[in-house]
mmCIF file of N, CA and C and ligand atoms in Angstrom:
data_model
loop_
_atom_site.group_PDB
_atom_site.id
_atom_site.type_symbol
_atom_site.label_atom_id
_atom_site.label_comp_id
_atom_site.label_asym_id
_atom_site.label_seq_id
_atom_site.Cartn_x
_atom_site.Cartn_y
_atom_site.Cartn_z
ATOM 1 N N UNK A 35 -5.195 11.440 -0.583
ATOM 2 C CA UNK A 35 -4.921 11.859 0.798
ATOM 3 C C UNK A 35 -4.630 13.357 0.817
ATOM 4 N N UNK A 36 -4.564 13.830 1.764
ATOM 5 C CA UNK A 36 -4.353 15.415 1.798
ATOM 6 C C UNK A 36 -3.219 15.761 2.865
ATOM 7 N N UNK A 37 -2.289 16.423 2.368
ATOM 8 C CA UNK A 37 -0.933 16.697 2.966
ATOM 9 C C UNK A 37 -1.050 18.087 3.443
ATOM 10 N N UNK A 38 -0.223 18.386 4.306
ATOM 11 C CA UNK A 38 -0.330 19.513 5.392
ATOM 12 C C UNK A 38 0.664 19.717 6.009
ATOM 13 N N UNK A 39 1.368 20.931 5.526
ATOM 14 C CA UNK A 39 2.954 21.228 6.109
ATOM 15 C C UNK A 39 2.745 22.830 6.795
ATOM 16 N N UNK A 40 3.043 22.390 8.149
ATOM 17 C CA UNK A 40 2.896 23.784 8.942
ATOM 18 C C UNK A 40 4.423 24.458 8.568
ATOM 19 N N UNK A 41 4.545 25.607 7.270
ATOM 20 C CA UNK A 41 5.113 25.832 7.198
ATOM 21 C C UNK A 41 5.663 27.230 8.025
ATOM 22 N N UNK A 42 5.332 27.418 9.108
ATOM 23 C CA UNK A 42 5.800 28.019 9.954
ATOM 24 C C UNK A 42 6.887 27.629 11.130
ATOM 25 N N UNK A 43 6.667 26.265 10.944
ATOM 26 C CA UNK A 43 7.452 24.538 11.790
ATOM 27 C C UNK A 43 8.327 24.528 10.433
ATOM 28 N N UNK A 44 8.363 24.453 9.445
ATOM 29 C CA UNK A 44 9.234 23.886 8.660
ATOM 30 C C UNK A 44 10.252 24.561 8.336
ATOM 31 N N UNK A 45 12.153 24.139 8.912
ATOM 32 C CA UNK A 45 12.776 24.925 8.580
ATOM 33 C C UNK A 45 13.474 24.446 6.924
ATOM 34 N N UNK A 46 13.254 23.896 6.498
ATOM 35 C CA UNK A 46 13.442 23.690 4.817
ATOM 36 C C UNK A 46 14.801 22.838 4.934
ATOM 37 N N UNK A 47 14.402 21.772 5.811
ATOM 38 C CA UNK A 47 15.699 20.182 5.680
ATOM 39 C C UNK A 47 15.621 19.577 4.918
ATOM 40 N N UNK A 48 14.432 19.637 3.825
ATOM 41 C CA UNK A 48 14.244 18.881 2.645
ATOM 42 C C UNK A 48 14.325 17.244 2.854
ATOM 43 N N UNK A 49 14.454 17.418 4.052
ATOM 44 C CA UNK A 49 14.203 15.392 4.769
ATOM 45 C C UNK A 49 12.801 15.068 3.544
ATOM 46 N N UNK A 50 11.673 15.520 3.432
ATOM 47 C CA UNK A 50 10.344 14.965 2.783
ATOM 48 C C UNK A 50 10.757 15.281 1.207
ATOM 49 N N UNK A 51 11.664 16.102 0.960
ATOM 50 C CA UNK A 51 11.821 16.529 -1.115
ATOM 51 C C UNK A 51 12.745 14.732 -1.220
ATOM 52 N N UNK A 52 13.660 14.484 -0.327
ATOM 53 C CA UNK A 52 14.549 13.589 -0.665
ATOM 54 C C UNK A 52 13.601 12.540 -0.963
ATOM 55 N N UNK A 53 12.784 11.792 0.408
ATOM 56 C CA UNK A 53 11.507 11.466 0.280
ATOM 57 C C UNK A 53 10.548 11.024 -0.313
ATOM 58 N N UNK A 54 9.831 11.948 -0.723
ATOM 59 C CA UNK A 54 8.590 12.059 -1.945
ATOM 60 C C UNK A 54 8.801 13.272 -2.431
ATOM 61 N N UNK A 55 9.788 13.288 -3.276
ATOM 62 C CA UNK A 55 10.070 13.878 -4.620
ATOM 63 C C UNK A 55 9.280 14.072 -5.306
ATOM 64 N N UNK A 56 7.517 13.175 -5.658
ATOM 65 C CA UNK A 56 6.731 13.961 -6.136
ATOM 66 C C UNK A 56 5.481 14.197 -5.331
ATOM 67 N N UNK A 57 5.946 14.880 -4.492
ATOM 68 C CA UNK A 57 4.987 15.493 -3.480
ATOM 69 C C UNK A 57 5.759 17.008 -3.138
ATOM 70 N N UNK A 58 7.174 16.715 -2.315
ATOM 71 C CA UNK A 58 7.444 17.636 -1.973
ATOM 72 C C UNK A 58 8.786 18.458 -2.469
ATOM 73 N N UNK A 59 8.773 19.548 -2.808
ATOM 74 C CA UNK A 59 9.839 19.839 -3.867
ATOM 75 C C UNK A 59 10.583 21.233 -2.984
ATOM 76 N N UNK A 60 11.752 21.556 -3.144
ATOM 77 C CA UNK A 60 12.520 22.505 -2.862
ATOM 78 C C UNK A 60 12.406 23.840 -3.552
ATOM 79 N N UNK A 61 12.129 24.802 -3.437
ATOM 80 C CA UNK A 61 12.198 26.057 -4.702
ATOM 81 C C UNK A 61 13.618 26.915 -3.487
ATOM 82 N N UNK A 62 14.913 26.517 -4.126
ATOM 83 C CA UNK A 62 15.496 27.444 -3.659
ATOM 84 C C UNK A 62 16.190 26.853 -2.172
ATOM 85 N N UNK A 63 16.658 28.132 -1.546
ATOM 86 C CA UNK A 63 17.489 26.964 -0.183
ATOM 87 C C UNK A 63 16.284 26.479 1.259
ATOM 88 N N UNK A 64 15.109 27.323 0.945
ATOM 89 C CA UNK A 64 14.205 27.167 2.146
ATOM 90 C C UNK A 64 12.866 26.964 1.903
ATOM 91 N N UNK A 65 12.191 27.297 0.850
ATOM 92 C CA UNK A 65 10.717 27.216 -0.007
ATOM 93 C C UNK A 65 10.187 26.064 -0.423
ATOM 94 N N UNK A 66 9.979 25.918 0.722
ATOM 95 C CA UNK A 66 9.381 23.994 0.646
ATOM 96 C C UNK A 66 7.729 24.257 -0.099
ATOM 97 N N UNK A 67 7.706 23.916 -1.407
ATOM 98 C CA UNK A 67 6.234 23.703 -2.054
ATOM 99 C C UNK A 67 5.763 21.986 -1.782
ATOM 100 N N UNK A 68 4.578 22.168 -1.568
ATOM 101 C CA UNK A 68 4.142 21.103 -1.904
ATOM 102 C C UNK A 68 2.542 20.245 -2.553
ATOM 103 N N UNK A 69 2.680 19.169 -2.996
ATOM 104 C CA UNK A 69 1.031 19.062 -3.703
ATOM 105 C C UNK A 69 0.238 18.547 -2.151
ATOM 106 N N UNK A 70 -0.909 19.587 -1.981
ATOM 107 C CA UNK A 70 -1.491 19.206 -0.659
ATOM 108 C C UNK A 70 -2.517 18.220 -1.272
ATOM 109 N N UNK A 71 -2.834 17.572 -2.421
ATOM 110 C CA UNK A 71 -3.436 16.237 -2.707
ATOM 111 C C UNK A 71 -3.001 15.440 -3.542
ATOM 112 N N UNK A 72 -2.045 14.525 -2.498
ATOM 113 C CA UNK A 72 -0.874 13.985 -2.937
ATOM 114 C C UNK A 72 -1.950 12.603 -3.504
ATOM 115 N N UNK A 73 -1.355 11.845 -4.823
ATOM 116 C CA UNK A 73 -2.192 10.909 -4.825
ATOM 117 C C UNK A 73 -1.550 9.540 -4.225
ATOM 118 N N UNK A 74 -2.715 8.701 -4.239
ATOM 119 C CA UNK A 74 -2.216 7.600 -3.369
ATOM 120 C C UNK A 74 -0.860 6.622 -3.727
ATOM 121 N N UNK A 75 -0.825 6.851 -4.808
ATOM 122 C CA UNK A 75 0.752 5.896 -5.277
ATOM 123 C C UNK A 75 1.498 6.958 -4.740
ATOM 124 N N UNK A 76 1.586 7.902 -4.158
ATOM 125 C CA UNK A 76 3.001 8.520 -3.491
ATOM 126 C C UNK A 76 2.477 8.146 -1.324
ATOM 127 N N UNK A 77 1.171 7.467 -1.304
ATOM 128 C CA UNK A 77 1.427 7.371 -0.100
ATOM 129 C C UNK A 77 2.452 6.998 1.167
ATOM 130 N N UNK A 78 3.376 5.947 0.183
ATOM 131 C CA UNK A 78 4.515 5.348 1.085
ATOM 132 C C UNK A 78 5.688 6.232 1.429
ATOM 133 N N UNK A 79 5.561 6.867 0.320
ATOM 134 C CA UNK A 79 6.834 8.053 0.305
ATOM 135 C C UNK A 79 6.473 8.857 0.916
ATOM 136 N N UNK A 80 5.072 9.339 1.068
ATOM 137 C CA UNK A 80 4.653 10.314 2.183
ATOM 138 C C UNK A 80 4.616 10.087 3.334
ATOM 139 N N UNK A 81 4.448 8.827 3.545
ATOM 140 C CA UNK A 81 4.648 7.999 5.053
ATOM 141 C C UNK A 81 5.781 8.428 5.581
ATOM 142 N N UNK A 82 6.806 7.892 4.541
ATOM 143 C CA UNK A 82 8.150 8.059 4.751
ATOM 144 C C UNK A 82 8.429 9.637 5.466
ATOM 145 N N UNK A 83 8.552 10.283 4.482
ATOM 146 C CA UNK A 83 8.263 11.851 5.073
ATOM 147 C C UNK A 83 8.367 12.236 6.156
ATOM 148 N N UNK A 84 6.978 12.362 6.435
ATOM 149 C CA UNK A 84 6.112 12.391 7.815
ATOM 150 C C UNK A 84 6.833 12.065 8.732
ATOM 151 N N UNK A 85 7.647 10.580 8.709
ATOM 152 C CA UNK A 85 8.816 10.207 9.701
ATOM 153 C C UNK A 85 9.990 11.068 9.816
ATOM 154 N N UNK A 86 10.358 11.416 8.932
ATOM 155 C CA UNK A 86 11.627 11.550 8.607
ATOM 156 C C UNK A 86 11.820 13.399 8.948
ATOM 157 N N UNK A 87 10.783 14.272 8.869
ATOM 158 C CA UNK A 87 10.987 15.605 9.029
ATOM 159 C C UNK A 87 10.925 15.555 10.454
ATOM 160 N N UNK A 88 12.534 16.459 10.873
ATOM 161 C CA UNK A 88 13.125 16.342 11.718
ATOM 162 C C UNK A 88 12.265 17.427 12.720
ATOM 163 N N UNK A 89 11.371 18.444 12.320
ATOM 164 C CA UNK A 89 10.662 19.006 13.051
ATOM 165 C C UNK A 89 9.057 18.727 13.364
ATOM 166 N N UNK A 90 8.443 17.943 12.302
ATOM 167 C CA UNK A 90 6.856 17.213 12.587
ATOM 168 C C UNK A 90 5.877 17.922 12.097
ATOM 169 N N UNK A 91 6.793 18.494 10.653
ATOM 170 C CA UNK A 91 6.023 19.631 10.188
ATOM 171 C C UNK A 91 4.858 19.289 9.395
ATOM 172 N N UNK A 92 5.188 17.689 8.851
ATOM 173 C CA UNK A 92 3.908 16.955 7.971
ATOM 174 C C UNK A 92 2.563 16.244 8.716
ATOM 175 N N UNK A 93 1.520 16.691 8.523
ATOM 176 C CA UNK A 93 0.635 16.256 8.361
ATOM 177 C C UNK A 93 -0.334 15.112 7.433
ATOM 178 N N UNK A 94 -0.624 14.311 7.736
ATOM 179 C CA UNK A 94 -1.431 14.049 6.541
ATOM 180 C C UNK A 94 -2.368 12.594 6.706
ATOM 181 N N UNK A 95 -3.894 13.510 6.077
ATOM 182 C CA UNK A 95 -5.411 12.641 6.010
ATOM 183 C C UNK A 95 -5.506 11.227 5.584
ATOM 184 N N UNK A 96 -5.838 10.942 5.706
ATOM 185 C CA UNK A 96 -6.148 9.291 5.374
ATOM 186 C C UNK A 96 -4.999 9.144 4.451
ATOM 187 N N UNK A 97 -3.643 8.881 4.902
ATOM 188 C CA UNK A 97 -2.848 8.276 4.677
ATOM 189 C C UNK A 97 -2.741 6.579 5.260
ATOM 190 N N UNK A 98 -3.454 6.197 6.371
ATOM 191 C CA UNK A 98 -3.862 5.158 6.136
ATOM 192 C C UNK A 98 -5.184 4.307 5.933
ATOM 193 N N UNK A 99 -6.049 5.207 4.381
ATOM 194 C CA UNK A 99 -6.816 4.924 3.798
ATOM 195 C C UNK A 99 -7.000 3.124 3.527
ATOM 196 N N UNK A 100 -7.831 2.226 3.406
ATOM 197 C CA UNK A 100 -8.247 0.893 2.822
ATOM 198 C C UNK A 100 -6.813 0.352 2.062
ATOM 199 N N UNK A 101 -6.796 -0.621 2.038
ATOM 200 C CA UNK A 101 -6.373 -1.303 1.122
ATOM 201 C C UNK A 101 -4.763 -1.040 0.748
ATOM 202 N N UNK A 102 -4.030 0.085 1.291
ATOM 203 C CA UNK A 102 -2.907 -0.206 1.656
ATOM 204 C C UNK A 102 -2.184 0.433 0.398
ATOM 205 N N UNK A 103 -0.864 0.258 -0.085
ATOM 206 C CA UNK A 103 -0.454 0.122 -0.874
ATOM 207 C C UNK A 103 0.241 -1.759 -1.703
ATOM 208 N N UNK A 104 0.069 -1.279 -2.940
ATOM 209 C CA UNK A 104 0.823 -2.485 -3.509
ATOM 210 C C UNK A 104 2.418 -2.789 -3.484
ATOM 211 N N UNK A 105 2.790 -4.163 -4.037
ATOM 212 C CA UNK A 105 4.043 -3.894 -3.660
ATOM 213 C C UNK A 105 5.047 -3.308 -4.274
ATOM 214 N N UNK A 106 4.221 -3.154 -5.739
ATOM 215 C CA UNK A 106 5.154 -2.391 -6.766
ATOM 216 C C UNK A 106 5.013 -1.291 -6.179
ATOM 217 N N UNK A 107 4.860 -0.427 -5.519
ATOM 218 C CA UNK A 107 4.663 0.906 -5.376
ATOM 219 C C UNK A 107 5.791 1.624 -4.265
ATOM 220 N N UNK A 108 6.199 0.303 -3.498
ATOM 221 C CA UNK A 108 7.562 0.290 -2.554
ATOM 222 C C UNK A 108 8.932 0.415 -3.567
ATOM 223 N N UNK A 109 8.882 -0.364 -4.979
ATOM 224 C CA UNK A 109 9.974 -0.394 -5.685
ATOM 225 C C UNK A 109 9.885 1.025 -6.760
ATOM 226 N N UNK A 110 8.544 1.417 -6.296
ATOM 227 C CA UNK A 110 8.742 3.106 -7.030
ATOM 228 C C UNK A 110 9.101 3.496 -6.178
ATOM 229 N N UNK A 111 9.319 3.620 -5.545
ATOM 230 C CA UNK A 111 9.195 4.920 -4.365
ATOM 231 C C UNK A 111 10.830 4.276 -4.063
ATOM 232 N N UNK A 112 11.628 3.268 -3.695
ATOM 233 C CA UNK A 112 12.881 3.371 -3.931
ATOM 234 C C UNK A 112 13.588 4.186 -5.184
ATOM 235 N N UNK A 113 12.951 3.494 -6.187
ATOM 236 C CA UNK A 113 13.651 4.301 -7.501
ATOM 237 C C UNK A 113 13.594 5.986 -7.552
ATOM 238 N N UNK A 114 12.608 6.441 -6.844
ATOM 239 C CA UNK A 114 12.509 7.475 -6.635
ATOM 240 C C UNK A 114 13.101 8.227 -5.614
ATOM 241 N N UNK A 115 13.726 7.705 -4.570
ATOM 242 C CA UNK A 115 14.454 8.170 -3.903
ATOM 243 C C UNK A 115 15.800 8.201 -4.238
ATOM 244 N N UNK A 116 16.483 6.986 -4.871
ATOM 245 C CA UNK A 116 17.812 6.617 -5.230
ATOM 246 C C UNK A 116 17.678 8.224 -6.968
ATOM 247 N N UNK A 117 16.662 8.399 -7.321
ATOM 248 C CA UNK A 117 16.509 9.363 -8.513
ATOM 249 C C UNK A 117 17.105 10.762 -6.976
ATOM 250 N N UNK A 118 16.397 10.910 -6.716
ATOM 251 C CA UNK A 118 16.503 12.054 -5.652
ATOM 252 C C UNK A 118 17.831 12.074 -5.097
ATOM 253 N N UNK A 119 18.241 11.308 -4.164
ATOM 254 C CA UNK A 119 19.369 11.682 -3.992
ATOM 255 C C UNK A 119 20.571 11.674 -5.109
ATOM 256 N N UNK A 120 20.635 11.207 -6.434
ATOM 257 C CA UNK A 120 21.815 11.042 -7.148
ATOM 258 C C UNK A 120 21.208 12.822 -7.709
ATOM 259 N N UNK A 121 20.242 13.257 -7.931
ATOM 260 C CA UNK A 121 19.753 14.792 -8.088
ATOM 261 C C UNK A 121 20.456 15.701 -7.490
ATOM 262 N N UNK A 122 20.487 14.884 -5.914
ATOM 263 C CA UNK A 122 20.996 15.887 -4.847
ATOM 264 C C UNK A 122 22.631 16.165 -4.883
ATOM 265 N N UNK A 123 22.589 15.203 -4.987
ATOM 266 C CA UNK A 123 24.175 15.180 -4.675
ATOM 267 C C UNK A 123 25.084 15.891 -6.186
ATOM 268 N N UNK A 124 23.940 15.759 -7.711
ATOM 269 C CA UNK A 124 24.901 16.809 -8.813
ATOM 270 C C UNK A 124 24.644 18.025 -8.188
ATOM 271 N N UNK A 125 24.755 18.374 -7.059
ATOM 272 C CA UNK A 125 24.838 20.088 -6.757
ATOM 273 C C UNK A 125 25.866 20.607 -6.898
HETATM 274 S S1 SF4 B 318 11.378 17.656 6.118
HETATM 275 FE FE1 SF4 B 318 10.100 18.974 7.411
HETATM 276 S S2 SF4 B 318 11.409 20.719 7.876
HETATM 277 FE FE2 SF4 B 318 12.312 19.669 6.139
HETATM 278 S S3 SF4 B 318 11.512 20.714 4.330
HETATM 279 FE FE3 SF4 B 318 10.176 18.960 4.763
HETATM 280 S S4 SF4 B 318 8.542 19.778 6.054
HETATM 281 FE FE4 SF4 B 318 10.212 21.248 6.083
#
């Protein structure tokens, strides 16, 4: 899928790093990087995202591509968030 952050909209809430952690990453207090071809096992977390940025800064292409995701891929993408925030919070 292909991700798309109008980073001119994005004030760096890191709502999508908490998220999809391996999509979208923090450099610093405002420098939102991200992989603009995110692969499909991070689609749910990118879903997630997309919801969750409080300004509507994400974009993104056939995120609802065929066939969906599996269900193991919901219990990554928890583990990966519960990884993220216990990250966040050793600040
Ligand atoms: S959630 Fe939205 S505003 Fe926050 S860093 Fe991500 S794209 Fe930027």
């Amino acid at each position: 899928m292909r991700v798309v952050v109008d980073l001119n909209r994005c004030q760096g809430y890191a709502q999508c790093a908490f998220l999809a952690p391996d999509v979208f990453t923090m450099h610093g207090d405002e420098a939102l990087v991200y992989n603009p071809r995110a692969a499909d096992e991070h689609r749910e977390a990118v879903a997630r995202a997309v919801a969750a940025c409080p300004v509507q800064a994400i974009t993104v292409e056939g995120l609802d591509g065929p066939g969906g995701s599996p269900p193991e891929s919901s219990a990554r993408a928890r583990e990966g968030l519960r990884r993220a925030q216990e990250s966040f919070h050793g600040h």
